[in-house]
């Protein structure tokens, strides 16, 4: 960024914003070397780079060292075309009539590199139609020629060794000089010296035959030439109407680049056009006359007069009056005439206002906060387009960063939610399996669960508030718990432990274990003896001992034989199984009794 030309650029620390939507200011620029005016413009609230039209004092102008030759001053901006003598003819464009090229490069050498080239293609005579028939070979597809042009071509190249060393290199300059004569060149001195001059001169005299109106390749008949024909090209010919030819503008092509150290590159190309009618053989027109310098009435105002003429040309007064659309925002709005720059500025302001809108602007937003109930109205003020765009861009950048963060958080939440759902499903399956395995009773219930939002609400402000939601749950309906079920087992285990375990102490454990086992065997033997041999009758008590108590099994067998007549609910207690008592079924034991006790009545 060139901060000297555009100090208001934000890259240079300036402020490019102007409070006015459009502006145009003119200021005078004058010092010991320059005299001119500066234009400062504003478009759409943006300050544009300043534009200056300045005439510089020739005494202050940097003069680079004189080159080998100079590129001539260009002709006027528009080269006059010849006046057609008929409505339809041949347009001949000699687009390589004059070409000048010049380079001056200081570089790191003691002698600056110099190059100058001058090319001319002169049309000496035009024949249309041909006085005698002529056939063009056209690469095996003959065509009848209908136009011929005599031309003289010349090409002069001048340079020095410093320039050519940049082309062929330091080591190749001697070898290049040895073959330079083969291409019509001459070397004036030692080619290894940077200041040695080189020169080439090429000339060609030829007649070119055309089959105008076809795509046939023109035939070139060379009458004389040098060893080479470098850069030789022929004019272009085509049929054209006089009205079309008159609308074309012929301008010179000018190239000029001047560097701060005095190096420069310049070029100039001039075209010459001809319009030939049938049976009209033309000699080329004479070169344009050079205009003499006109002395103004006041010698001291010479710079001012040229400045004013340049100003009128640059600001475009030649294009007024201009026809413009009535409105740039509506199609088919008609046109109007602009007669002066003041009308143009007023028109520009009006169209700018129509395209960009009126500022400042106030925008009212209804219900700005969707998380709150009611209408939260807000008013936004937009002072100008630049600040509005800056605010919008800033908000968009914030939204972009927040959106990226939300996207990352959402993806992570989805992953965590999937993991949590999987774990919850596994926990439910385990809970169901545990309840089925343990066999406790339960029932399904509904209860309130607090949520940070209310599902099912149609409005966002009502949904984004905390509330309670009815969800289904499970409640244990069993009166007993695990402690109640384990209490009998623990009691039985304690009894079994008390009956079957004995504390033997820590001293002489083996002897105590033997004594305990022997005592258990003695008790078992005494019980067996008591069962097999009842004790003798006491002579002092003649009452016989009571009958031995029947076992539960013997009692069950008797009740089964009698048909359970002693149980309540039996309608016939005298006839078990609907038979007399003496005819009741009997249960008897089959096989040998191997037990230690006798079972009577079985």
Coordinates of C-alpha atoms in Angstrom, one line a residue:
X1 CA 0.0 0.0 0.0
X2 CA 1.4 3.4 -1.1
X3 CA 0.8 5.5 2.0
X4 CA 2.1 8.7 0.3
X5 CA -0.6 8.5 -2.3
X6 CA -3.4 7.3 0.1
X7 CA -2.7 8.4 3.6
X8 CA -6.3 7.7 4.7
X9 CA -5.9 4.0 4.1
X10 CA -6.5 1.9 7.2
X11 CA -3.3 0.0 6.4
X12 CA -1.4 3.3 6.9
X13 CA -3.2 4.2 10.1
X14 CA -5.7 6.6 8.5
X15 CA -9.4 6.8 8.6
X16 CA -11.1 6.2 5.2
X17 CA -14.6 6.9 6.5
X18 CA -16.3 10.2 5.7
X19 CA -19.6 11.3 7.3
X20 CA -20.9 12.6 3.9
X21 CA -22.2 9.9 1.5
X22 CA -20.6 11.7 -1.5
X23 CA -18.1 14.6 -1.7
X24 CA -15.9 16.4 -4.1
X25 CA -13.2 18.9 -3.1
X26 CA -10.5 20.7 -5.1
X27 CA -7.3 22.2 -3.6
X28 CA -4.3 24.0 -5.2
X29 CA -0.9 22.3 -5.3
X30 CA 2.1 24.6 -5.7
X31 CA 5.8 24.5 -4.8
X32 CA 9.1 25.4 -6.4
X33 CA 8.8 22.5 -8.9
X34 CA 5.1 21.7 -9.2
X35 CA 1.9 23.6 -10.0
X36 CA -1.5 22.0 -10.2
X37 CA -4.7 21.0 -8.4
X38 CA -5.7 18.0 -6.2
X39 CA -9.1 16.3 -6.3
X40 CA -10.4 14.7 -3.0
X41 CA -13.5 12.6 -3.6
X42 CA -15.9 10.6 -1.4
X43 CA -18.1 7.9 -2.6
X44 CA -20.5 5.9 -0.4
X45 CA -18.9 7.3 2.8
X46 CA -15.5 6.1 1.6
X47 CA -12.6 8.5 0.9
X48 CA -11.0 7.7 -2.4
X49 CA -7.3 8.2 -3.0
X50 CA -6.5 11.8 -3.9
X51 CA -5.9 12.6 -7.6
X52 CA -3.6 15.3 -8.8
X53 CA -3.1 17.1 -12.1
X54 CA 0.3 18.8 -11.9
X55 CA 2.6 20.5 -14.3
X56 CA 6.2 20.1 -13.3
X57 CA 8.9 22.7 -13.9
X58 CA 11.2 21.3 -16.6
X59 CA 14.2 22.5 -14.6
X60 CA 13.2 20.2 -11.7
X61 CA 12.6 17.1 -13.9
X62 CA 15.1 14.4 -13.5
X63 CA 17.0 13.9 -16.8
X64 CA 18.4 10.4 -17.3
X65 CA 21.6 9.9 -19.2
X66 CA 21.1 10.2 -23.0
X67 CA 20.5 6.8 -24.6
X68 CA 21.8 5.8 -27.9
X69 CA 18.8 7.2 -29.7
X70 CA 15.5 8.6 -28.5
X71 CA 11.9 7.4 -29.1
X72 CA 10.1 10.2 -31.0
X73 CA 7.2 12.1 -29.5
X74 CA 3.9 10.3 -30.2
X75 CA 1.4 11.7 -32.6
X76 CA -1.9 13.1 -31.3
X77 CA -4.2 10.8 -29.3
X78 CA -6.3 10.1 -32.3
X79 CA -4.8 9.6 -35.7
X80 CA -7.0 10.9 -38.5
X81 CA -8.3 8.2 -40.9
X82 CA -8.5 8.8 -44.7
X83 CA -11.9 9.8 -46.0
X84 CA -13.5 6.9 -47.9
X85 CA -14.4 7.7 -51.5
X86 CA -17.0 5.0 -51.7
X87 CA -19.5 3.2 -49.5
X88 CA -17.9 -0.2 -49.7
X89 CA -14.2 -1.0 -50.1
X90 CA -11.1 -2.6 -48.6
X91 CA -9.8 -1.6 -45.2
X92 CA -6.0 -2.0 -45.0
X93 CA -4.5 -1.9 -41.5
X94 CA -0.8 -1.5 -41.5
X95 CA -0.5 -2.2 -37.8
X96 CA 3.3 -2.3 -37.8
X97 CA 3.9 0.9 -39.6
X98 CA 6.2 2.4 -37.0
X99 CA 7.6 0.7 -33.9
X100 CA 10.1 2.2 -31.4
X101 CA 11.6 0.4 -28.4
X102 CA 14.1 1.7 -25.9
X103 CA 15.6 0.4 -22.7
X104 CA 18.1 1.9 -20.3
X105 CA 19.3 -0.2 -17.3
X106 CA 22.1 0.8 -14.9
X107 CA 22.3 -2.4 -13.0
X108 CA 25.6 -3.3 -11.2
X109 CA 27.9 -2.6 -14.2
X110 CA 30.0 0.5 -14.7
X111 CA 28.4 1.1 -18.1
X112 CA 24.5 1.1 -18.3
X113 CA 22.8 -1.4 -20.5
X114 CA 21.3 0.2 -23.6
X115 CA 18.9 -1.0 -26.3
X116 CA 17.1 0.8 -29.1
X117 CA 15.0 -0.7 -31.8
X118 CA 13.2 1.1 -34.7
X119 CA 11.0 -0.7 -37.2
X120 CA 9.2 0.7 -40.3
X121 CA 6.8 -0.9 -42.7
X122 CA 6.1 1.6 -45.5
X123 CA 3.3 1.0 -48.0
X124 CA 4.6 2.5 -51.3
X125 CA 1.7 1.6 -53.6
X126 CA -1.7 -0.2 -53.5
X127 CA -3.3 -1.9 -56.5
X128 CA -7.1 -2.6 -56.4
X129 CA -8.1 -4.4 -58.5
X130 CA -5.0 -6.0 -60.0
X131 CA -4.1 -4.8 -63.5
X132 CA -3.3 -8.3 -64.5
X133 CA -4.7 -11.6 -63.1
X134 CA -2.7 -13.3 -60.4
X135 CA -3.2 -16.8 -58.8
X136 CA -2.3 -17.3 -55.1
X137 CA -1.0 -20.9 -54.4
X138 CA -2.7 -20.9 -50.9
X139 CA -1.0 -24.2 -49.8
X140 CA -2.4 -26.2 -52.7
X141 CA -5.8 -24.4 -52.9
X142 CA -5.3 -21.7 -55.5
X143 CA -7.3 -18.4 -55.2
X144 CA -7.5 -15.4 -57.5
X145 CA -5.8 -12.4 -56.1
X146 CA -7.7 -9.1 -56.2
X147 CA -5.4 -6.7 -54.3
X148 CA -1.6 -6.1 -54.2
X149 CA 0.5 -3.9 -51.9
X150 CA 4.2 -2.8 -52.4
X151 CA 6.0 -2.5 -49.1
X152 CA 9.4 -1.5 -47.8
X153 CA 10.5 -3.0 -44.5
X154 CA 13.4 -1.8 -42.4
X155 CA 14.5 -2.7 -38.9
X156 CA 17.4 -1.1 -37.0
X157 CA 18.7 -2.5 -33.6
X158 CA 21.3 -0.7 -31.6
X159 CA 22.7 -1.9 -28.2
X160 CA 25.9 -2.4 -26.3
X161 CA 27.7 -5.3 -24.7
X162 CA 26.4 -4.5 -21.3
X163 CA 22.8 -5.2 -22.6
X164 CA 23.7 -8.3 -24.6
X165 CA 25.6 -9.8 -21.7
X166 CA 22.2 -9.9 -19.9
X167 CA 20.8 -11.8 -22.9
X168 CA 23.6 -14.3 -23.8
X169 CA 25.7 -14.3 -20.6
X170 CA 29.2 -13.2 -19.9
X171 CA 30.7 -16.4 -21.3
X172 CA 28.7 -16.4 -24.5
X173 CA 29.3 -12.8 -25.6
X174 CA 32.4 -13.6 -27.7
X175 CA 30.8 -16.5 -29.5
X176 CA 27.7 -14.5 -30.2
X177 CA 29.8 -11.7 -31.7
X178 CA 31.4 -14.2 -34.1
X179 CA 28.0 -15.1 -35.6
X180 CA 26.5 -11.6 -35.3
X181 CA 27.5 -10.8 -39.0
X182 CA 25.3 -13.7 -40.2
X183 CA 22.2 -11.9 -39.0
X184 CA 23.1 -8.5 -40.6
X185 CA 24.9 -7.3 -37.5
X186 CA 28.1 -5.4 -36.8
X187 CA 30.2 -5.1 -33.6
X188 CA 32.2 -1.8 -33.2
X189 CA 35.0 -2.9 -30.8
X190 CA 35.8 -5.6 -28.3
X191 CA 32.6 -7.4 -27.4
X192 CA 33.9 -8.1 -23.9
X193 CA 33.9 -4.3 -23.1
X194 CA 30.5 -3.2 -21.8
X195 CA 30.6 0.1 -23.8
X196 CA 31.1 -1.7 -27.2
X197 CA 28.2 -0.8 -29.5
X198 CA 26.4 -3.4 -31.6
X199 CA 24.1 -2.7 -34.6
X200 CA 21.8 -4.6 -36.9
X201 CA 20.1 -3.3 -40.1
X202 CA 17.5 -5.4 -41.9
X203 CA 15.7 -4.3 -45.1
X204 CA 13.1 -6.0 -47.3
X205 CA 11.4 -4.8 -50.5
X206 CA 8.4 -6.9 -51.5
X207 CA 4.9 -7.1 -53.1
X208 CA 2.1 -8.8 -51.2
X209 CA -0.9 -10.3 -53.1
X210 CA -4.2 -10.8 -51.3
X211 CA -7.4 -12.6 -52.1
X212 CA -9.6 -10.3 -50.0
X213 CA -12.8 -11.8 -48.7
X214 CA -11.4 -15.3 -48.4
X215 CA -9.2 -17.1 -45.9
X216 CA -6.5 -17.6 -48.4
X217 CA -2.9 -17.0 -47.2
X218 CA -1.4 -13.9 -48.9
X219 CA 1.5 -14.5 -51.2
X220 CA 4.7 -12.5 -50.5
X221 CA 7.0 -11.9 -53.5
X222 CA 10.3 -10.5 -52.2
X223 CA 12.3 -8.3 -54.6
X224 CA 15.3 -7.7 -52.4
X225 CA 16.3 -8.4 -48.8
X226 CA 19.2 -8.7 -46.4
X227 CA 20.4 -11.9 -45.0
X228 CA 17.5 -12.1 -42.5
X229 CA 13.9 -10.8 -42.4
X230 CA 13.5 -10.6 -38.6
X231 CA 10.2 -8.9 -37.6
X232 CA 8.8 -8.6 -41.1
X233 CA 5.0 -8.8 -41.1
X234 CA 2.5 -7.8 -43.7
X235 CA -0.6 -5.5 -43.4
X236 CA -4.1 -6.9 -42.7
X237 CA -6.8 -6.5 -45.3
X238 CA -10.6 -7.0 -45.2
X239 CA -13.8 -5.7 -46.9
X240 CA -15.6 -3.0 -44.9
X241 CA -18.3 -0.4 -45.2
X242 CA -17.4 3.2 -45.1
X243 CA -19.7 3.9 -42.2
X244 CA -18.0 1.1 -40.1
X245 CA -14.6 2.4 -41.1
X246 CA -15.5 5.9 -40.0
X247 CA -16.5 4.8 -36.6
X248 CA -13.1 3.2 -35.8
X249 CA -10.6 5.1 -33.8
X250 CA -6.9 4.8 -34.5
X251 CA -4.7 5.6 -31.5
X252 CA -1.0 5.1 -30.9
X253 CA 0.2 2.5 -28.4
X254 CA 2.5 4.1 -25.9
X255 CA 4.5 2.3 -23.2
X256 CA 6.6 4.1 -20.7
X257 CA 8.1 3.0 -17.4
X258 CA 10.5 5.2 -15.5
X259 CA 12.2 3.9 -12.3
X260 CA 13.3 5.9 -9.3
X261 CA 17.0 5.3 -10.1
X262 CA 16.7 6.7 -13.6
X263 CA 16.2 3.4 -15.5
X264 CA 13.4 3.3 -18.0
X265 CA 11.7 1.4 -20.7
X266 CA 9.8 3.1 -23.5
X267 CA 7.9 1.9 -26.6
X268 CA 5.7 3.5 -29.3
X269 CA 3.7 1.8 -32.0
X270 CA 1.8 3.7 -34.7
X271 CA -0.7 2.1 -37.1
X272 CA -1.6 3.5 -40.5
X273 CA -5.0 2.8 -42.1
X274 CA -6.1 3.0 -45.7
X275 CA -9.6 2.7 -47.3
X276 CA -9.4 1.7 -51.0
X277 CA -12.3 1.7 -53.4
X278 CA -12.5 -0.4 -56.6
X279 CA -10.4 1.0 -59.5
X280 CA -8.6 3.3 -57.1
X281 CA -4.9 2.7 -56.7
X282 CA -3.6 4.9 -53.9
X283 CA -0.3 6.2 -52.9
X284 CA 0.2 6.3 -49.1
X285 CA -0.8 9.6 -47.5
X286 CA 2.0 12.0 -46.5
X287 CA 3.0 12.0 -42.8
X288 CA 1.0 14.4 -40.6
X289 CA 2.3 17.9 -40.3
X290 CA 3.8 18.9 -37.0
X291 CA 1.8 21.6 -35.2
X292 CA 3.8 24.7 -34.4
X293 CA 3.9 25.9 -30.9
X294 CA 1.3 28.6 -30.2
X295 CA 2.4 31.4 -27.9
X296 CA -0.3 32.6 -25.6
X297 CA -1.1 36.2 -25.1
X298 CA 0.4 36.2 -21.6
X299 CA 3.8 34.4 -21.5
X300 CA 3.5 34.1 -17.7
X301 CA 0.3 32.1 -17.9
X302 CA 1.5 29.4 -20.3
X303 CA 1.5 26.8 -17.6
X304 CA -1.9 27.9 -16.4
X305 CA -3.4 27.7 -19.9
X306 CA -2.1 24.1 -20.4
X307 CA -3.2 23.2 -16.9
X308 CA -6.8 24.4 -17.6
X309 CA -6.9 22.5 -20.9
X310 CA -5.7 19.4 -19.2
X311 CA -8.3 19.9 -16.4
X312 CA -11.1 20.2 -18.9
X313 CA -10.0 17.0 -20.6
X314 CA -9.5 15.0 -17.4
X315 CA -12.8 15.9 -15.7
X316 CA -14.6 14.8 -18.9
X317 CA -16.3 18.1 -20.0
X318 CA -16.0 16.8 -23.6
X319 CA -18.6 14.0 -22.7
X320 CA -21.3 16.6 -21.7
X321 CA -24.2 16.7 -22.2
X322 CA -24.7 13.0 -21.3
X323 CA -27.8 10.9 -21.4
X324 CA -28.3 8.8 -18.3
X325 CA -31.1 6.7 -16.8
X326 CA -33.6 8.5 -14.6
X327 CA -33.2 5.8 -11.9
X328 CA -30.5 3.2 -11.5
X329 CA -32.8 1.1 -9.3
X330 CA -35.7 0.8 -11.7
X331 CA -35.7 -0.7 -15.1
X332 CA -37.3 1.2 -18.0
X333 CA -37.3 4.4 -16.0
X334 CA -36.5 6.6 -19.0
X335 CA -33.5 8.9 -19.6
X336 CA -32.5 12.5 -18.9
X337 CA -29.9 14.9 -20.1
X338 CA -27.0 16.1 -17.8
X339 CA -25.7 19.4 -19.0
X340 CA -23.0 20.3 -16.4
X341 CA -20.9 18.8 -13.7
X342 CA -23.1 20.3 -11.0
X343 CA -26.1 18.4 -12.4
X344 CA -23.9 15.3 -12.5
X345 CA -23.0 15.6 -8.8
X346 CA -26.7 16.2 -7.9
X347 CA -27.6 13.1 -10.0
X348 CA -24.9 11.0 -8.3
X349 CA -26.1 12.0 -4.8
X350 CA -29.6 11.1 -5.7
X351 CA -28.7 7.7 -7.2
X352 CA -26.3 6.9 -4.3
X353 CA -29.2 7.6 -1.9
X354 CA -31.5 5.4 -4.0
X355 CA -29.0 2.5 -4.1
X356 CA -27.6 2.6 -0.6
X357 CA -30.6 4.0 1.3
X358 CA -30.9 6.9 3.7
X359 CA -28.7 7.2 6.7
X360 CA -28.9 7.4 9.7
X361 CA -31.5 4.6 10.1
X362 CA -33.5 3.4 13.1
X363 CA -34.7 -0.2 13.3
X364 CA -37.2 -1.4 15.9
X365 CA -37.1 -5.1 16.8
X366 CA -40.2 -6.6 18.3
X367 CA -39.8 -9.2 21.1
X368 CA -36.0 -9.0 21.0
X369 CA -35.5 -11.5 23.9
X370 CA -37.3 -14.8 23.1
X371 CA -36.4 -16.3 26.5
X372 CA -38.5 -13.7 28.3
X373 CA -42.3 -13.5 28.3
X374 CA -43.8 -10.4 26.7
X375 CA -42.7 -7.9 24.1
X376 CA -39.1 -6.7 24.7
X377 CA -38.8 -4.0 22.1
X378 CA -35.3 -2.7 21.1
X379 CA -34.2 0.1 18.8
X380 CA -31.0 -0.1 16.8
X381 CA -29.5 3.0 15.2
X382 CA -27.4 2.7 12.0
X383 CA -25.4 6.0 11.6
X384 CA -23.9 5.1 8.1
X385 CA -23.2 2.3 5.8
X386 CA -19.5 1.8 6.8
X387 CA -20.3 1.5 10.5
X388 CA -23.2 -0.8 9.8
X389 CA -21.1 -3.1 7.7
X390 CA -18.4 -3.1 10.3
X391 CA -20.9 -4.0 13.0
X392 CA -22.4 -6.7 10.9
X393 CA -19.1 -8.2 10.1
X394 CA -18.1 -8.2 13.7
X395 CA -21.3 -9.9 14.8
X396 CA -20.9 -12.5 12.0
X397 CA -17.3 -13.3 13.1
X398 CA -18.6 -13.7 16.7
X399 CA -21.5 -15.9 15.5
X400 CA -19.1 -18.0 13.4
X401 CA -16.8 -18.6 16.4
X402 CA -19.7 -19.4 18.7
X403 CA -21.2 -21.7 16.0
X404 CA -18.0 -23.6 15.7
X405 CA -17.8 -24.0 19.5
X406 CA -21.5 -25.0 19.7
X407 CA -20.9 -27.6 16.9
X408 CA -18.0 -29.1 18.9
X409 CA -20.0 -29.1 22.1
X410 CA -23.0 -30.6 20.4
X411 CA -21.0 -33.4 18.9
X412 CA -19.4 -34.2 22.2
X413 CA -22.8 -34.0 24.0
X414 CA -24.2 -36.5 21.4
X415 CA -21.4 -38.9 22.1
X416 CA -21.8 -38.5 25.9
X417 CA -25.6 -38.8 25.6
X418 CA -25.2 -42.0 23.6
X419 CA -22.8 -43.4 26.2
X420 CA -25.2 -42.4 29.0
X421 CA -28.2 -44.0 27.2
X422 CA -26.3 -47.2 26.7
X423 CA -25.2 -47.3 30.4
X424 CA -28.8 -46.5 31.5
X425 CA -30.2 -49.3 29.3
X426 CA -27.7 -51.7 30.7
X427 CA -28.6 -50.6 34.3
X428 CA -32.3 -51.2 33.6
X429 CA -31.6 -54.7 32.3
X430 CA -29.6 -55.5 35.4
X431 CA -32.4 -54.1 37.7
X432 CA -35.0 -56.2 36.0
X433 CA -32.9 -59.3 36.2
X434 CA -32.2 -58.6 39.9
X435 CA -35.9 -58.1 40.7
X436 CA -36.8 -61.3 38.9
X437 CA -34.0 -63.2 40.7
X438 CA -34.8 -61.8 44.2
X439 CA -38.5 -62.1 43.6
X440 CA -39.6 -59.0 45.5
X441 CA -43.0 -57.5 44.7
X442 CA -43.4 -54.0 43.2
X443 CA -45.7 -51.7 41.2
X444 CA -45.3 -49.0 38.6
X445 CA -46.1 -45.4 39.7
X446 CA -45.9 -41.8 38.4
X447 CA -44.0 -39.0 40.2
X448 CA -42.8 -35.5 39.4
X449 CA -39.3 -34.9 38.2
X450 CA -37.7 -31.4 38.0
X451 CA -36.5 -30.3 34.5
X452 CA -34.7 -27.2 33.3
X453 CA -37.3 -26.8 30.5
X454 CA -40.9 -27.6 29.8
X455 CA -41.4 -30.1 26.9
X456 CA -44.4 -29.7 24.7
X457 CA -44.7 -25.9 24.9
X458 CA -45.4 -24.1 21.6
X459 CA -43.6 -20.9 22.5
X460 CA -39.9 -20.6 23.1
X461 CA -40.1 -18.3 26.1
X462 CA -42.4 -20.8 27.9
X463 CA -40.4 -23.8 27.0
X464 CA -37.1 -22.3 28.3
X465 CA -38.2 -22.2 31.9
X466 CA -37.7 -24.8 34.7
X467 CA -40.6 -27.0 35.7
X468 CA -41.7 -30.5 36.7
X469 CA -42.6 -33.4 34.4
X470 CA -44.6 -36.5 35.2
X471 CA -42.4 -39.6 34.6
X472 CA -43.1 -43.3 35.3
X473 CA -41.2 -45.0 38.1
X474 CA -41.1 -48.2 40.3
X475 CA -42.1 -48.7 43.9
X476 CA -41.4 -51.8 46.1
X477 CA -44.7 -53.3 47.2
X478 CA -43.4 -56.3 49.3
X479 CA -44.1 -56.1 53.1
X480 CA -41.0 -58.1 54.0
X481 CA -37.5 -57.1 53.1
X482 CA -34.3 -59.1 52.8
X483 CA -33.7 -58.9 56.6
X484 CA -37.0 -60.5 57.3
X485 CA -36.2 -63.3 54.9
X486 CA -32.7 -63.9 56.3
X487 CA -33.7 -63.8 60.0
X488 CA -35.0 -67.5 60.2
X489 CA -32.0 -68.7 58.3
X490 CA -29.7 -66.8 60.6
X491 CA -31.5 -68.2 63.7
X492 CA -31.3 -71.8 62.3
X493 CA -27.7 -71.3 61.6
X494 CA -27.1 -70.1 65.1
X495 CA -28.9 -73.1 66.6
X496 CA -27.0 -75.5 64.3
X497 CA -23.8 -73.9 65.3
X498 CA -24.6 -74.1 69.0
X499 CA -25.6 -77.8 68.7
X500 CA -22.7 -78.9 66.5
X501 CA -19.8 -76.7 67.5
X502 CA -17.9 -76.7 70.8
X503 CA -15.1 -74.5 71.9
X504 CA -12.1 -76.7 72.5
X505 CA -9.9 -73.9 73.7
X506 CA -6.3 -73.4 72.7
X507 CA -4.5 -75.9 75.0
X508 CA -4.5 -79.7 74.4
X509 CA -7.0 -79.4 71.6
X510 CA -6.5 -83.0 70.3
X511 CA -7.2 -84.6 73.6
X512 CA -10.3 -82.5 74.1
X513 CA -11.6 -83.4 70.6
X514 CA -11.1 -87.1 71.4
X515 CA -13.0 -86.8 74.7
X516 CA -15.9 -85.0 73.0
X517 CA -16.2 -87.6 70.2
X518 CA -16.0 -90.5 72.8
X519 CA -18.8 -88.9 74.9
X520 CA -21.0 -88.5 71.8
X521 CA -20.5 -92.2 71.0
X522 CA -21.3 -93.2 74.6
X523 CA -24.5 -91.2 74.5
X524 CA -25.6 -92.8 71.2
X525 CA -24.9 -96.2 72.6
X526 CA -26.9 -95.5 75.7
X527 CA -29.9 -94.3 73.7
X528 CA -29.8 -97.5 71.6
X529 CA -29.7 -99.7 74.7
X530 CA -32.6 -97.8 76.2
X531 CA -34.7 -98.3 73.2
X532 CA -33.9 -102.0 72.9
X533 CA -34.2 -102.9 76.6
X534 CA -36.8 -100.8 78.4
X535 CA -36.1 -100.3 82.1
X536 CA -37.5 -103.0 84.6
X537 CA -40.7 -102.4 86.4
X538 CA -40.5 -100.7 89.7
X539 CA -41.7 -103.1 92.4
X540 CA -42.9 -100.2 94.5
X541 CA -45.1 -98.9 91.7
X542 CA -47.2 -101.7 90.2
X543 CA -48.7 -99.3 87.6
X544 CA -47.4 -100.4 84.2
X545 CA -45.4 -97.9 82.3
X546 CA -47.2 -96.0 79.7
X547 CA -47.2 -97.3 76.2
X548 CA -44.4 -95.8 74.0
X549 CA -45.4 -92.7 72.1
X550 CA -46.2 -93.3 68.5
X551 CA -44.1 -91.5 65.9
X552 CA -45.7 -89.0 63.5
X553 CA -45.4 -91.6 60.7
X554 CA -47.3 -94.2 62.7
X555 CA -50.0 -91.7 63.5
X556 CA -50.3 -90.7 59.8
X557 CA -50.7 -94.4 58.8
X558 CA -53.5 -95.0 61.3
X559 CA -55.3 -91.8 60.1
X560 CA -54.9 -92.9 56.5
X561 CA -56.4 -96.4 57.2
X562 CA -59.4 -94.8 59.1
X563 CA -60.1 -92.4 56.3
X564 CA -59.1 -89.3 58.4
X565 CA -62.5 -89.6 60.2
X566 CA -61.1 -87.5 63.2
X567 CA -60.6 -84.5 60.9
X568 CA -63.3 -81.8 60.8
X569 CA -65.5 -81.8 57.6
X570 CA -65.9 -85.6 57.4
X571 CA -69.7 -86.3 56.9
X572 CA -69.5 -90.1 57.8
X573 CA -67.2 -90.7 60.7
X574 CA -68.1 -94.4 61.1
X575 CA -67.6 -95.7 57.6
X576 CA -64.2 -94.7 56.3
X577 CA -64.0 -94.6 52.6
X578 CA -67.8 -95.5 52.5
X579 CA -67.1 -99.0 54.0
X580 CA -67.6 -100.5 57.5
X581 CA -64.6 -100.0 59.8
X582 CA -63.6 -103.7 59.8
X583 CA -63.5 -103.6 56.0
X584 CA -61.2 -100.5 55.8
X585 CA -58.1 -100.7 53.7
X586 CA -55.0 -101.9 55.6
X587 CA -51.4 -100.7 55.1
X588 CA -48.7 -103.2 55.6
X589 CA -44.9 -103.3 55.2
X590 CA -43.5 -105.4 52.4
X591 CA -39.9 -106.5 52.7
X592 CA -37.5 -107.1 55.6
X593 CA -37.1 -104.5 58.4
X594 CA -33.4 -103.5 58.6
X595 CA -33.8 -100.7 61.1
X596 CA -32.6 -100.9 64.6
X597 CA -36.1 -100.3 66.1
X598 CA -39.2 -102.4 65.7
X599 CA -42.3 -100.9 64.0
X600 CA -45.4 -102.7 65.3
X601 CA -48.6 -102.5 63.3
X602 CA -46.7 -101.6 60.1

